[in-house]
Short mmCIF file of C-alpha atoms in Angstrom, two decimals:
data_model
loop_
_atom_site.label_atom_id
_atom_site.label_comp_id
_atom_site.label_asym_id
_atom_site.label_seq_id
_atom_site.Cartn_x
_atom_site.Cartn_y
_atom_site.Cartn_z
CA MET A 1 58.55 -138.61 -123.60
CA LYS A 2 61.76 -139.42 -121.74
CA ILE A 3 62.43 -137.70 -118.47
CA SER A 4 65.98 -137.36 -117.28
CA PRO A 5 66.51 -139.16 -113.97
CA LEU A 6 68.27 -136.10 -112.59
CA LEU A 7 65.26 -133.94 -113.44
CA ALA A 8 62.88 -136.47 -111.85
CA LEU A 9 65.02 -136.57 -108.61
CA THR A 10 65.09 -132.71 -108.44
CA ALA A 11 61.30 -132.57 -109.02
CA LEU A 12 60.68 -135.15 -106.30
CA LEU A 13 62.96 -133.46 -103.90
CA ALA A 14 61.22 -130.11 -104.48
CA LEU A 15 57.86 -131.77 -103.98
CA ALA A 16 59.04 -133.39 -100.63
CA ILE A 17 60.35 -130.08 -99.36
CA THR A 18 57.23 -128.22 -100.36
CA LEU A 19 55.03 -130.88 -98.63
CA ALA A 20 57.20 -130.77 -95.48
CA LEU A 21 56.97 -127.01 -95.29
CA GLY A 22 53.26 -127.07 -95.83
CA LEU A 23 52.43 -129.84 -93.44
CA ALA A 24 54.96 -129.15 -90.65
CA PRO A 25 52.77 -126.71 -88.66
CA ASP A 26 49.75 -129.09 -88.58
CA ALA A 27 51.87 -132.27 -88.11
CA ALA A 28 52.80 -131.24 -84.57
CA GLY A 29 49.16 -131.37 -83.61
CA TRP A 30 48.45 -134.82 -85.14
CA SER A 31 49.90 -136.80 -82.23
CA ARG A 32 49.03 -136.07 -78.68
CA ARG A 33 52.48 -137.44 -77.68
CA GLY A 34 54.13 -134.75 -79.62
CA LYS A 35 52.76 -132.19 -77.23
CA SER A 36 54.22 -133.76 -74.19
CA ASP A 37 57.11 -132.05 -72.41
CA ASN A 38 57.95 -135.26 -70.60
CA VAL A 39 60.47 -137.48 -72.48
CA PHE A 40 59.06 -140.62 -70.83
CA ALA A 41 55.43 -139.74 -71.96
CA LEU A 42 56.75 -139.29 -75.43
CA MET A 43 58.61 -142.65 -75.41
CA PHE A 44 56.16 -144.93 -73.45
CA GLY A 45 52.74 -143.22 -73.59
CA ASP A 46 50.51 -144.45 -70.66
CA GLY A 47 52.63 -147.58 -70.40
CA ARG A 48 55.08 -145.62 -68.38
CA LYS A 49 52.82 -145.84 -65.31
CA LEU A 50 53.68 -149.47 -64.94
CA PHE A 51 57.31 -148.69 -64.82
CA ALA A 52 56.51 -145.91 -62.23
CA ASN A 53 54.93 -148.45 -59.87
CA GLN A 54 58.01 -150.60 -60.32
CA PHE A 55 60.36 -147.71 -59.52
CA PHE A 56 58.26 -146.83 -56.45
CA THR A 57 58.63 -150.37 -55.29
CA MET A 58 62.37 -150.13 -55.86
CA ALA A 59 62.46 -147.15 -53.48
CA ASP A 60 60.85 -149.44 -50.84
CA VAL A 61 63.30 -152.28 -51.67
CA TYR A 62 66.22 -149.75 -51.10
CA PHE A 63 64.64 -148.58 -47.83
CA HIS A 64 64.83 -152.19 -46.66
CA SER A 65 68.39 -152.63 -48.05
CA GLY A 66 67.22 -155.42 -50.31
CA TYR A 67 65.33 -157.38 -47.70
CA TYR A 68 62.11 -157.59 -49.59
CA PRO A 69 59.48 -160.27 -50.51
CA SER A 70 59.38 -161.44 -54.08
CA ILE A 71 56.13 -162.32 -55.80
CA PHE A 72 56.64 -165.84 -54.50
CA ASP A 73 56.82 -164.89 -50.86
CA LYS A 74 54.00 -164.13 -48.46
CA ASN A 75 53.48 -160.39 -47.62
CA SER A 76 54.40 -159.61 -51.29
CA GLY A 77 51.29 -157.39 -51.78
CA GLU A 78 51.42 -155.54 -48.47
CA GLN A 79 51.47 -151.72 -48.20
CA LYS A 80 54.83 -150.13 -48.83
CA GLU A 81 56.60 -149.29 -45.62
CA ILE A 82 57.96 -146.02 -47.02
CA ILE A 83 54.29 -144.77 -47.32
CA SER A 84 53.45 -145.78 -43.69
CA ALA A 85 56.79 -144.28 -42.43
CA SER A 86 55.87 -141.01 -44.23
CA HIS A 87 52.66 -140.93 -42.15
CA GLY A 88 54.80 -141.04 -39.05
CA ARG A 89 53.83 -144.60 -38.26
CA LYS A 90 56.42 -146.37 -36.04
CA GLU A 91 56.95 -150.11 -36.41
CA THR A 92 55.83 -152.28 -33.56
CA GLU A 93 57.25 -155.65 -32.61
CA GLU A 94 54.22 -157.32 -34.17
CA ASP A 95 54.81 -155.50 -37.41
CA GLU A 96 58.48 -156.73 -37.40
CA LYS A 97 57.27 -160.31 -36.84
CA ASN A 98 54.74 -159.99 -39.68
CA GLU A 99 57.45 -158.74 -42.06
CA ASP A 100 59.58 -161.69 -41.53
CA PHE A 101 58.46 -163.14 -44.85
CA LEU A 102 61.26 -165.75 -45.00
CA GLY A 103 60.10 -167.74 -41.98
CA LYS A 104 62.01 -170.85 -41.11
CA PRO A 105 64.14 -172.49 -43.84
CA ARG A 106 62.03 -175.01 -45.77
CA ASP A 107 64.97 -177.37 -46.50
CA TRP A 108 68.76 -177.51 -46.51
CA ILE A 109 69.01 -175.73 -49.95
CA ASP A 110 66.89 -172.86 -48.60
CA ALA A 111 68.90 -172.74 -45.32
CA PHE A 112 72.24 -172.79 -47.09
CA GLY A 113 71.01 -170.30 -49.67
CA ARG A 114 70.22 -167.71 -46.96
CA ASN A 115 73.91 -167.20 -46.37
CA PHE A 116 74.03 -165.56 -49.87
CA LYS A 117 71.13 -163.19 -49.61
CA ILE A 118 70.15 -160.39 -47.23
CA ALA A 119 67.97 -162.12 -44.63
CA GLN A 120 67.84 -159.30 -42.01
CA HIS A 121 65.08 -156.68 -41.68
CA THR A 122 66.68 -153.24 -41.48
CA HIS A 123 65.77 -149.67 -42.61
CA LEU A 124 68.01 -147.08 -44.11
CA GLU A 125 69.16 -144.51 -41.46
CA HIS A 126 71.76 -141.95 -40.76
CA GLY A 127 71.23 -140.03 -43.94
CA ASN A 128 71.35 -143.18 -46.16
CA GLU A 129 67.73 -142.57 -46.87
CA ARG A 130 68.93 -140.51 -49.76
CA GLU A 131 69.42 -143.64 -51.71
CA ILE A 132 65.73 -144.10 -52.28
CA LEU A 133 65.49 -140.69 -53.95
CA PRO A 134 66.56 -141.64 -57.50
CA TRP A 135 63.78 -144.18 -57.69
CA LEU A 136 61.18 -141.68 -56.47
CA ARG A 137 62.40 -139.06 -58.93
CA LEU A 138 62.08 -141.55 -61.78
CA ALA A 139 58.62 -142.66 -60.56
CA ALA A 140 57.55 -139.02 -60.51
CA ASP A 141 58.81 -138.48 -63.99
CA LEU A 142 57.10 -141.55 -65.34
CA ASP A 143 53.78 -141.02 -63.54
CA PRO A 144 53.31 -137.42 -62.51
CA GLN A 145 49.81 -138.27 -61.24
CA LYS A 146 51.14 -140.73 -58.55
CA VAL A 147 50.62 -138.57 -55.46
CA GLU A 148 52.46 -140.82 -52.99
CA THR A 149 55.70 -140.33 -54.88
CA TYR A 150 55.71 -136.63 -53.92
CA THR A 151 54.50 -137.04 -50.34
CA VAL A 152 57.01 -139.86 -49.59
CA GLY A 153 59.99 -138.16 -51.24
CA ALA A 154 59.18 -134.84 -49.52
CA PHE A 155 58.88 -136.57 -46.15
CA PHE A 156 62.27 -138.24 -46.42
CA LEU A 157 63.94 -135.07 -47.75
CA ARG A 158 62.46 -132.96 -44.91
CA GLU A 159 62.52 -135.35 -41.99
CA HIS A 160 65.61 -137.52 -42.54
CA LEU A 161 67.82 -135.49 -44.88
CA ASN A 162 67.09 -132.04 -43.46
CA ARG A 163 66.47 -130.46 -46.90
CA PRO A 164 63.12 -128.71 -46.65
CA ASP A 165 63.89 -126.51 -49.70
CA GLN A 166 64.17 -129.54 -51.96
CA ALA A 167 61.13 -131.07 -50.35
CA GLU A 168 59.08 -127.94 -51.02
CA THR A 169 60.20 -127.84 -54.61
CA PHE A 170 59.21 -131.46 -55.06
CA LEU A 171 55.79 -130.90 -53.46
CA ARG A 172 55.16 -127.85 -55.54
CA GLU A 173 55.98 -129.87 -58.62
CA GLY A 174 53.47 -132.47 -57.40
CA LEU A 175 50.85 -129.90 -56.79
CA ARG A 176 51.24 -128.52 -60.30
CA ASN A 177 50.65 -131.93 -61.69
CA ASN A 178 47.83 -132.71 -59.18
CA PRO A 179 46.18 -129.47 -58.29
CA ASP A 180 43.40 -131.13 -56.27
CA SER A 181 45.65 -133.29 -54.12
CA TYR A 182 44.91 -132.73 -50.42
CA GLU A 183 47.61 -135.36 -49.64
CA ILE A 184 50.29 -133.10 -51.10
CA LEU A 185 48.75 -130.06 -49.39
CA PHE A 186 48.87 -131.91 -46.12
CA GLU A 187 52.60 -132.72 -46.54
CA LEU A 188 53.25 -129.18 -47.57
CA GLY A 189 51.47 -127.96 -44.43
CA ARG A 190 53.67 -130.26 -42.35
CA LEU A 191 56.72 -128.77 -43.99
CA TYR A 192 55.62 -125.18 -43.24
CA ARG A 193 54.79 -126.06 -39.67
CA GLU A 194 57.57 -128.43 -38.64
CA SER A 195 60.45 -127.15 -40.77
CA SER A 196 59.69 -123.60 -41.57
CA HIS A 197 57.77 -122.97 -38.23
CA ASP A 198 55.33 -120.84 -40.30
CA ALA A 199 51.94 -121.58 -38.64
CA ASP A 200 50.03 -119.21 -40.83
CA ARG A 201 51.11 -120.77 -44.15
CA ALA A 202 50.57 -124.22 -42.66
CA ARG A 203 46.99 -123.24 -41.67
CA ASN A 204 46.21 -121.81 -45.14
CA VAL A 205 47.53 -124.86 -46.89
CA TRP A 206 45.68 -127.27 -44.61
CA GLU A 207 42.45 -125.35 -44.84
CA LEU A 208 42.79 -125.48 -48.66
CA GLY A 209 43.26 -129.26 -48.23
CA VAL A 210 40.09 -129.60 -46.26
CA ARG A 211 38.19 -127.69 -48.95
CA LYS A 212 39.73 -129.90 -51.68
CA PHE A 213 38.72 -133.04 -49.72
CA LEU A 214 35.18 -131.89 -49.19
CA ALA A 215 34.84 -130.92 -52.84
CA GLN A 216 35.23 -134.66 -53.76
CA PRO A 217 32.29 -136.99 -54.37
CA LEU A 218 31.12 -138.75 -51.22
CA ASP A 219 32.30 -142.25 -52.20
CA GLN A 220 35.86 -140.90 -52.69
CA GLN A 221 35.71 -139.14 -49.41
CA LYS A 222 34.88 -142.43 -47.69
CA ASP A 223 37.90 -144.16 -49.11
CA ASN A 224 40.35 -141.41 -48.08
CA LYS A 225 39.19 -140.60 -44.59
CA LEU A 226 42.66 -141.20 -43.05
CA VAL A 227 44.38 -138.29 -44.69
CA PHE A 228 41.47 -136.00 -43.99
CA GLU A 229 41.58 -136.95 -40.29
CA GLU A 230 45.32 -136.25 -40.19
CA ILE A 231 44.70 -132.75 -41.77
CA VAL A 232 42.02 -131.78 -39.34
CA VAL A 233 43.85 -133.14 -36.31
CA ASN A 234 46.97 -131.23 -37.23
CA LEU A 235 44.85 -128.15 -37.78
CA ALA A 236 43.35 -128.61 -34.34
CA HIS A 237 46.85 -128.85 -32.78
CA LEU A 238 47.90 -125.74 -34.64
CA GLU A 239 44.91 -123.76 -33.38
CA ASP A 240 45.40 -125.13 -29.88
CA GLU A 241 48.95 -123.84 -29.89
CA ALA A 242 47.85 -120.51 -31.32
CA GLY A 243 45.28 -120.23 -28.43
CA ASN A 244 42.31 -120.45 -30.75
CA TYR A 245 40.61 -123.03 -28.60
CA GLY A 246 37.22 -122.76 -30.15
CA THR A 247 38.54 -123.42 -33.65
CA ALA A 248 40.70 -126.27 -32.27
CA ILE A 249 37.57 -127.95 -30.75
CA HIS A 250 35.78 -127.50 -33.98
CA TRP A 251 38.47 -129.34 -35.88
CA LEU A 252 38.70 -132.12 -33.29
CA GLN A 253 34.97 -132.56 -33.40
CA THR A 254 35.15 -132.93 -37.15
CA ALA A 255 37.92 -135.58 -36.74
CA LEU A 256 35.73 -137.33 -34.13
CA LYS A 257 33.17 -138.22 -36.69
CA LEU A 258 35.74 -140.09 -38.84
CA SER A 259 38.27 -141.46 -36.35
CA PRO A 260 38.69 -145.08 -35.44
CA ASN A 261 39.97 -143.91 -32.09
CA PRO A 262 37.32 -141.38 -30.88
CA THR A 263 38.32 -141.77 -27.15
CA GLY A 264 41.76 -140.26 -27.75
CA LEU A 265 40.29 -137.32 -29.58
CA GLN A 266 37.58 -136.80 -26.92
CA LYS A 267 40.32 -136.53 -24.28
CA GLN A 268 42.04 -133.88 -26.40
CA ILE A 269 38.71 -132.02 -26.59
CA ASP A 270 38.20 -132.31 -22.91
CA ALA A 271 41.78 -130.94 -22.24
CA ILE A 272 41.19 -127.89 -24.48
CA GLN A 273 37.85 -127.19 -22.80
CA LYS A 274 39.61 -127.19 -19.44
CA LYS A 275 42.08 -124.67 -20.75
CA MET A 276 39.17 -122.56 -21.95
CA ALA A 277 37.47 -122.78 -18.58
CA ALA A 278 40.69 -121.68 -16.81
CA LEU A 279 40.77 -118.54 -18.94
CA LEU A 280 37.27 -117.50 -18.14
CA PRO A 281 37.17 -114.41 -15.83
CA VAL A 282 36.26 -115.37 -12.29
CA ALA A 283 33.35 -113.46 -10.92
CA PRO A 284 34.35 -111.46 -7.74
CA ALA A 285 32.81 -112.90 -4.58
CA LYS A 286 30.27 -110.75 -2.71
CA LEU A 287 31.94 -109.05 0.24
CA TYR A 288 28.75 -108.46 2.20
CA MET B 1 98.36 -180.84 -68.78
CA ASN B 2 100.42 -178.70 -71.21
CA LYS B 3 98.17 -179.59 -73.99
CA ILE B 4 95.11 -178.44 -72.02
CA PHE B 5 96.80 -175.12 -71.25
CA THR B 6 97.82 -174.66 -74.87
CA LEU B 7 94.20 -175.19 -75.99
CA ALA B 8 93.09 -172.79 -73.28
CA GLY B 9 95.56 -170.17 -74.51
CA VAL B 10 93.95 -170.31 -77.96
CA VAL B 11 90.56 -169.68 -76.51
CA ILE B 12 91.82 -166.66 -74.53
CA LYS B 13 93.46 -165.19 -77.61
CA GLU B 14 90.11 -165.55 -79.45
CA LEU B 15 88.41 -163.50 -76.72
CA TYR B 16 90.69 -160.48 -77.24
CA ARG B 17 90.64 -160.80 -80.96
CA ARG B 18 86.85 -160.78 -81.14
CA LYS B 19 84.88 -157.58 -80.55
CA ASP B 20 82.27 -159.04 -78.09
CA PHE B 21 84.07 -158.06 -74.91
CA TYR B 22 85.04 -154.58 -76.06
CA VAL B 23 81.52 -153.75 -77.28
CA LEU B 24 79.92 -154.96 -73.99
CA PHE B 25 82.63 -153.21 -71.81
CA VAL B 26 82.16 -149.90 -73.61
CA LEU B 27 78.38 -150.24 -73.35
CA THR B 28 78.57 -151.03 -69.61
CA ALA B 29 81.03 -148.08 -69.09
CA VAL B 30 78.92 -145.57 -71.12
CA LEU B 31 75.62 -146.52 -69.43
CA THR B 32 77.14 -146.57 -65.95
CA LEU B 33 78.86 -143.13 -66.48
CA ALA B 34 75.66 -141.70 -67.90
CA ALA B 35 73.74 -142.99 -64.87
CA GLY B 36 76.34 -141.64 -62.54
CA ALA B 37 76.26 -138.20 -64.17
CA VAL B 38 72.63 -137.67 -63.25
CA ASN B 39 72.06 -135.54 -60.26
CA PHE B 40 69.00 -136.27 -58.14
CA PHE B 41 67.87 -133.56 -55.78
CA ARG B 42 71.25 -131.97 -55.90
CA ASP B 43 72.73 -134.69 -53.79
CA GLU B 44 76.23 -135.85 -54.80
CA LYS B 45 76.36 -138.69 -52.29
CA ILE B 46 73.66 -140.89 -53.85
CA VAL B 47 75.50 -143.94 -55.23
CA ARG B 48 73.62 -147.18 -54.77
CA TYR B 49 71.56 -146.87 -57.91
CA VAL B 50 74.83 -146.43 -59.92
CA LYS B 51 76.17 -149.65 -58.26
CA ASP B 52 72.93 -151.44 -59.02
CA ILE B 53 72.89 -150.50 -62.72
CA CYS B 54 76.66 -151.20 -63.12
CA LEU B 55 76.42 -154.61 -61.50
CA LEU B 56 73.42 -155.57 -63.46
CA LEU B 57 75.21 -154.67 -66.70
CA ILE B 58 78.35 -156.58 -65.54
CA TRP B 59 76.15 -159.68 -64.90
CA ILE B 60 74.37 -159.37 -68.25
CA SER B 61 77.67 -158.71 -70.13
CA SER B 62 79.60 -161.56 -68.41
CA LEU B 63 76.85 -163.99 -69.15
CA VAL B 64 76.62 -163.01 -72.78
CA ILE B 65 80.49 -163.26 -73.20
CA THR B 66 80.56 -166.63 -71.44
CA ILE B 67 77.58 -168.34 -73.18
CA VAL B 68 78.47 -166.97 -76.64
CA THR B 69 82.23 -167.86 -76.28
CA ALA B 70 81.57 -171.35 -74.89
CA ALA B 71 78.69 -172.16 -77.33
CA ARG B 72 80.79 -171.75 -80.44
CA GLN B 73 83.99 -173.59 -79.28
CA ILE B 74 83.38 -177.10 -80.41
CA PRO B 75 80.90 -176.42 -83.33
CA ALA B 76 83.40 -173.93 -84.77
CA GLU B 77 86.21 -176.47 -84.64
CA ARG B 78 83.99 -179.01 -86.39
CA GLU B 79 82.74 -176.58 -89.01
CA ALA B 80 86.24 -175.37 -89.90
CA ARG B 81 87.37 -179.00 -89.71
CA THR B 82 90.25 -177.99 -87.46
CA ILE B 83 89.03 -180.64 -84.96
CA PHE B 84 90.78 -183.38 -87.01
CA PRO B 85 94.29 -182.07 -86.98
CA LEU B 86 93.76 -181.09 -83.35
CA LEU B 87 92.71 -184.64 -82.45
CA ALA B 88 95.59 -186.05 -84.47
CA LYS B 89 98.24 -184.04 -82.49
CA PRO B 90 97.52 -186.39 -80.53
CA VAL B 91 95.10 -184.63 -78.09
CA SER B 92 92.39 -186.77 -76.49
CA ARG B 93 88.77 -185.63 -76.70
CA GLY B 94 88.73 -185.25 -72.92
CA GLN B 95 91.65 -182.81 -73.22
CA VAL B 96 89.81 -180.90 -75.82
CA ILE B 97 86.86 -180.47 -73.48
CA ALA B 98 89.08 -179.56 -70.55
CA GLY B 99 91.18 -177.14 -72.59
CA LYS B 100 88.06 -175.39 -74.02
CA PHE B 101 86.59 -175.18 -70.56
CA LEU B 102 89.70 -173.79 -68.96
CA GLY B 103 90.15 -171.25 -71.83
CA CYS B 104 86.57 -169.98 -71.48
CA TRP B 105 86.89 -169.79 -67.73
CA PHE B 106 90.17 -167.95 -67.73
CA ALA B 107 88.88 -165.59 -70.47
CA THR B 108 85.70 -164.74 -68.49
CA GLY B 109 87.93 -164.38 -65.45
CA ILE B 110 90.01 -161.66 -67.26
CA ALA B 111 86.82 -159.96 -68.42
CA LEU B 112 85.47 -160.01 -64.85
CA VAL B 113 88.67 -158.50 -63.56
CA VAL B 114 88.33 -155.61 -65.99
CA PHE B 115 84.63 -155.14 -65.24
CA TYR B 116 85.08 -155.20 -61.47
CA PHE B 117 88.11 -152.85 -61.64
CA PHE B 118 85.98 -150.38 -63.53
CA PHE B 119 83.10 -150.80 -61.05
CA ALA B 120 85.41 -150.23 -58.06
CA VAL B 121 86.89 -147.17 -59.65
CA ILE B 122 83.55 -145.60 -60.36
CA THR B 123 81.77 -146.38 -57.11
CA GLY B 124 84.99 -145.67 -55.06
CA SER B 125 85.27 -142.26 -56.64
CA LYS B 126 81.72 -141.46 -55.72
CA GLU B 127 81.59 -143.15 -52.23
CA GLN B 128 85.26 -142.65 -51.10
CA THR B 129 85.20 -146.12 -49.57
CA TRP B 130 86.93 -149.24 -51.01
CA PRO B 131 85.46 -152.46 -49.73
CA VAL B 132 87.84 -154.48 -51.78
CA LEU B 133 87.19 -157.85 -49.97
CA THR B 134 83.46 -157.51 -50.58
CA TYR B 135 84.13 -156.93 -54.31
CA LEU B 136 86.58 -159.83 -54.44
CA GLU B 137 84.02 -162.14 -52.84
CA ALA B 138 81.30 -160.99 -55.26
CA ALA B 139 83.60 -161.44 -58.24
CA TRP B 140 84.87 -164.84 -57.05
CA MET B 141 81.35 -166.14 -56.59
CA GLN B 142 80.35 -164.88 -60.04
CA TRP B 143 83.41 -166.51 -61.55
CA CYS B 144 82.38 -169.82 -59.79
CA LEU B 145 78.89 -169.48 -61.31
CA LEU B 146 80.42 -168.91 -64.74
CA ALA B 147 82.37 -172.15 -64.44
CA ILE B 148 79.12 -174.01 -64.08
CA VAL B 149 77.60 -172.01 -66.95
CA ILE B 150 80.58 -172.74 -69.26
CA ALA B 151 80.35 -176.48 -68.45
CA LEU B 152 76.57 -176.36 -69.11
CA VAL B 153 77.05 -174.65 -72.41
CA LEU B 154 79.83 -176.99 -73.53
CA LEU B 155 77.53 -179.88 -72.69
CA GLY B 156 74.77 -178.20 -74.76
CA SER B 157 77.14 -177.56 -77.67
CA ILE B 158 77.71 -181.31 -77.99
CA TYR B 159 74.04 -182.16 -78.33
CA PHE B 160 72.42 -179.15 -79.92
CA ALA B 161 72.72 -178.55 -83.72
CA ALA B 162 73.95 -174.98 -83.78
CA PRO B 163 75.76 -172.44 -81.49
CA SER B 164 72.65 -170.15 -81.70
CA SER B 165 70.28 -172.77 -80.28
CA THR B 166 72.81 -173.70 -77.55
CA SER B 167 73.15 -170.03 -76.61
CA THR B 168 69.42 -169.35 -76.59
CA ILE B 169 68.66 -172.46 -74.50
CA SER B 170 71.54 -171.80 -72.10
CA PHE B 171 70.33 -168.16 -71.60
CA ILE B 172 66.83 -169.35 -70.75
CA VAL B 173 68.08 -172.06 -68.35
CA VAL B 174 70.52 -169.84 -66.56
CA ALA B 175 68.12 -166.87 -66.32
CA GLY B 176 65.36 -169.25 -65.16
CA ILE B 177 67.54 -170.66 -62.40
CA LEU B 178 68.70 -167.23 -61.27
CA LEU B 179 65.21 -165.75 -61.18
CA VAL B 180 63.06 -168.63 -59.85
CA GLY B 181 65.47 -171.32 -58.81
CA GLY B 182 65.30 -170.46 -55.14
CA HIS B 183 61.48 -170.36 -55.22
CA LEU B 184 60.86 -173.53 -57.19
CA HIS B 185 59.96 -175.50 -54.10
CA VAL B 186 57.31 -172.93 -53.18
CA ILE B 187 55.95 -172.96 -56.70
CA ALA B 188 55.90 -176.74 -56.64
CA LEU B 189 53.77 -176.90 -53.49
CA GLN B 190 51.08 -174.82 -55.19
CA GLN B 191 50.91 -177.22 -58.19
CA PRO B 192 48.75 -180.36 -58.56
CA GLU B 193 50.29 -183.76 -58.98
CA PRO B 194 52.31 -184.92 -60.90
CA MET B 195 53.67 -181.37 -61.50
CA GLN B 196 54.36 -180.95 -57.78
CA THR B 197 56.69 -183.99 -57.73
CA VAL B 198 58.34 -183.03 -60.98
CA LEU B 199 59.12 -179.54 -59.84
CA THR B 200 60.30 -180.67 -56.48
CA PHE B 201 62.55 -183.14 -58.21
CA VAL B 202 63.98 -180.37 -60.48
CA TYR B 203 64.49 -178.19 -57.40
CA TYR B 204 66.69 -180.72 -55.69
CA LEU B 205 68.50 -181.75 -58.88
CA MET B 206 69.36 -178.50 -60.51
CA PRO B 207 72.52 -176.41 -59.84
CA HIS B 208 71.53 -173.56 -57.49
CA LEU B 209 73.08 -170.67 -59.37
CA GLU B 210 71.14 -168.07 -57.36
CA TRP B 211 73.59 -168.75 -54.40
CA PHE B 212 76.34 -167.09 -56.37
CA TYR B 213 74.59 -163.77 -56.78
CA LEU B 214 76.20 -161.57 -54.13
CA SER B 215 75.41 -158.21 -55.74
CA ASP B 216 72.95 -157.21 -53.05
CA PHE B 217 75.73 -157.37 -50.46
CA VAL B 218 77.81 -154.94 -52.59
CA ILE B 219 74.99 -152.64 -53.45
CA TYR B 220 73.53 -152.27 -49.90
CA ASP B 221 76.93 -152.29 -48.15
CA PHE B 222 75.79 -155.30 -46.09
CA GLY B 223 79.27 -156.65 -45.24
CA ARG B 224 80.65 -159.93 -46.32
CA VAL B 225 79.50 -163.55 -46.46
CA PRO B 226 81.57 -165.79 -44.07
CA LEU B 227 84.56 -167.28 -45.88
CA LEU B 228 83.60 -170.83 -44.81
CA LYS B 229 80.25 -170.45 -46.71
CA ILE B 230 82.07 -169.02 -49.72
CA ALA B 231 84.41 -172.11 -49.63
CA GLU B 232 81.44 -174.49 -49.38
CA ALA B 233 79.68 -172.86 -52.30
CA SER B 234 82.90 -172.99 -54.30
CA VAL B 235 83.16 -176.71 -53.69
CA TYR B 236 79.52 -177.04 -54.80
CA ALA B 237 80.35 -175.18 -57.96
CA ALA B 238 83.39 -177.36 -58.53
CA VAL B 239 81.29 -180.49 -58.18
CA TRP B 240 78.59 -179.31 -60.60
CA THR B 241 81.27 -178.21 -63.11
CA GLU B 242 82.87 -181.66 -62.95
CA ILE B 243 79.51 -183.39 -63.42
CA LEU B 244 78.60 -181.26 -66.47
CA LEU B 245 82.09 -181.61 -68.00
CA LEU B 246 81.97 -185.33 -67.48
CA LEU B 247 78.62 -185.54 -69.22
CA ALA B 248 80.00 -183.29 -72.08
CA TRP B 249 83.04 -185.65 -72.39
CA LEU B 250 80.80 -188.67 -72.49
CA GLY B 251 78.77 -187.15 -75.22
CA PHE B 252 81.82 -185.91 -77.18
CA ARG B 253 83.62 -189.21 -76.92
CA ARG B 254 80.84 -190.93 -78.92
CA LYS B 255 80.28 -188.05 -81.25
CA ASN B 256 80.60 -188.66 -84.95
CA LEU B 257 82.62 -185.56 -86.06
CA THR B 258 82.29 -186.13 -89.79
CA THR B 259 78.56 -185.34 -89.97
#
C-alpha cells in the first residue's frame, strides 16, 4: 500500500498536536525549574548561588572604589566590609593598616604598575553608596536565601541614602524568602526605630526575632550569638527609653550571658538600677 | 614611507568592509543600553555598573577586532598569492610588516574612537559629567596596549600555521598577562624550584599589558594618572612593539612564501 507523503505529513502533524494538547498540563509539573518564578533559577538552577556570591563581592569592591584584594593578595578571604559597616562597626586605624593588602612594592615593575591601578583605600560616601545597589539587587535575585544581601542593602538604603521606604520593601522581600531570619527582623526593627521612630513596631519585630533565634537548634544558636546580642541590647535600650526599666534589665542580663564585653553591659544595668532607685517613693521621716 | 601608508590604507578599508566591527559595536551598544535601562531601587543616578559593563565590552570587542584582523593579514596574502605581486612592486618584506602593523593599529584606533564616543555619550547622559581627559587617557593607554598586541599577533602569524591558531594562542597570552601578569612574581614565590626561577624570569621578560588597563579610574571616578607616567608607559609600549615587529620581520625575511 502506498501512502501519499501529504497524507503522512497531515497524520503526523495531527498526532503531534494531539500529543501536545494531551501532555501539556502534565509537562509543566515534570521539571521543578518550570515552577520557578525567578528567571535566574530557571536559567542556572542552584548554580546561580555561585554568581550571587560573586555579585555580593562586587558590591564590596564598589564600596572600596576598586581597591580590593585579588585571590593572589593577602586579606583576600577577609569578611566583607559592607557587612561590618551594616552592623555599625567603625574602622579603626589598625583595621586600615590591616587592609593595606598591597604593602610595599616588591620590585620596580610592581612599583611602576601601581601608578595605573587604584592603590588608595577609600569608601563610597556622600550618596555614592547607591552604586553598590545593582550588585546587591542581582545577588538577591540569584540567591534569595542569602540573608546578608537584604540586611546590607537595607542598611545602605536607610542609613546613607535616606530611603527607608525602599529599605523596608527590600527587607520585606527578604523576609518572604527567609521567614525565619532574625537578622532581617533585626534590621527591620532598626528601620522602625531609627527611621520611622515607631518604638512599638520595633519592639514587636525584635521580640519576634528573639523567638526565631531561640527556636533554632543549640549549635546554630552558638554560631550566631552576635546578632542575638545586638537584638537584645537594642531591645534593652528601647525599653529603657520607654521607662520599662525592669524589662530593660531583663534584656541586658540576657545579653550579659553571651557578650564578650560583659563589663560594659553591667555598667548599663547599674545605670538603669540607679534610675529605678531614684524613682522609688521616699518614706517620710518621723517628725517626733 | 608612502608604500607603508598605502599598505596601511588597504588594511583600514578591509576593516570597514568586513562585518566584525559592526557586529561587535551593535552588540556592545545593545547590551549597554539594555543594562542602562534597568532601574534599581528607583534610583536614576546609579551609573557605575553601566560604565563597568560598557568598558568590559569595549575591551573584549577591541581585542577581538585587533587579534582577528592582525592574525589574518599575512596568511591571507599568502593564501590568495597576492603577496608575490605585492613584493614585486617593489615593496620590501619589512615594509609589508610595517604597513600591516600601521593599518591594523589605525583601524583599531578608529574602532576605539567610535566605542569611546558611544561610551562618553551614554555615561555622560546619565551622569551629566564629561571627564573627557580621563576618557582620552584610558583610550590612549588601551590603544598603546593594542599596538603591542598587534605586533605580537603579527609575529605569531609568521610562525603559526593558520590564523585560527594564531588568534587562539594570542587570546590566551593576552588574557593571561592581563589577568595574572601583575601577580606572577607572587605566584612564583609559592612554587618549588625550578618553576620559581622560570616564572620569575617570565615575569621580568614579558610585556606588562596590565599597566595599560585604566578602566578602574574611569568607572570609579578616581581622577587621572599623571601625564609623565602615561608618557613613560607609552615609551614602554613603543619599545615592546618595536621588539616584536623586529622579531616578526626577522621571521618573515627568511620565510619561504611558496609553501
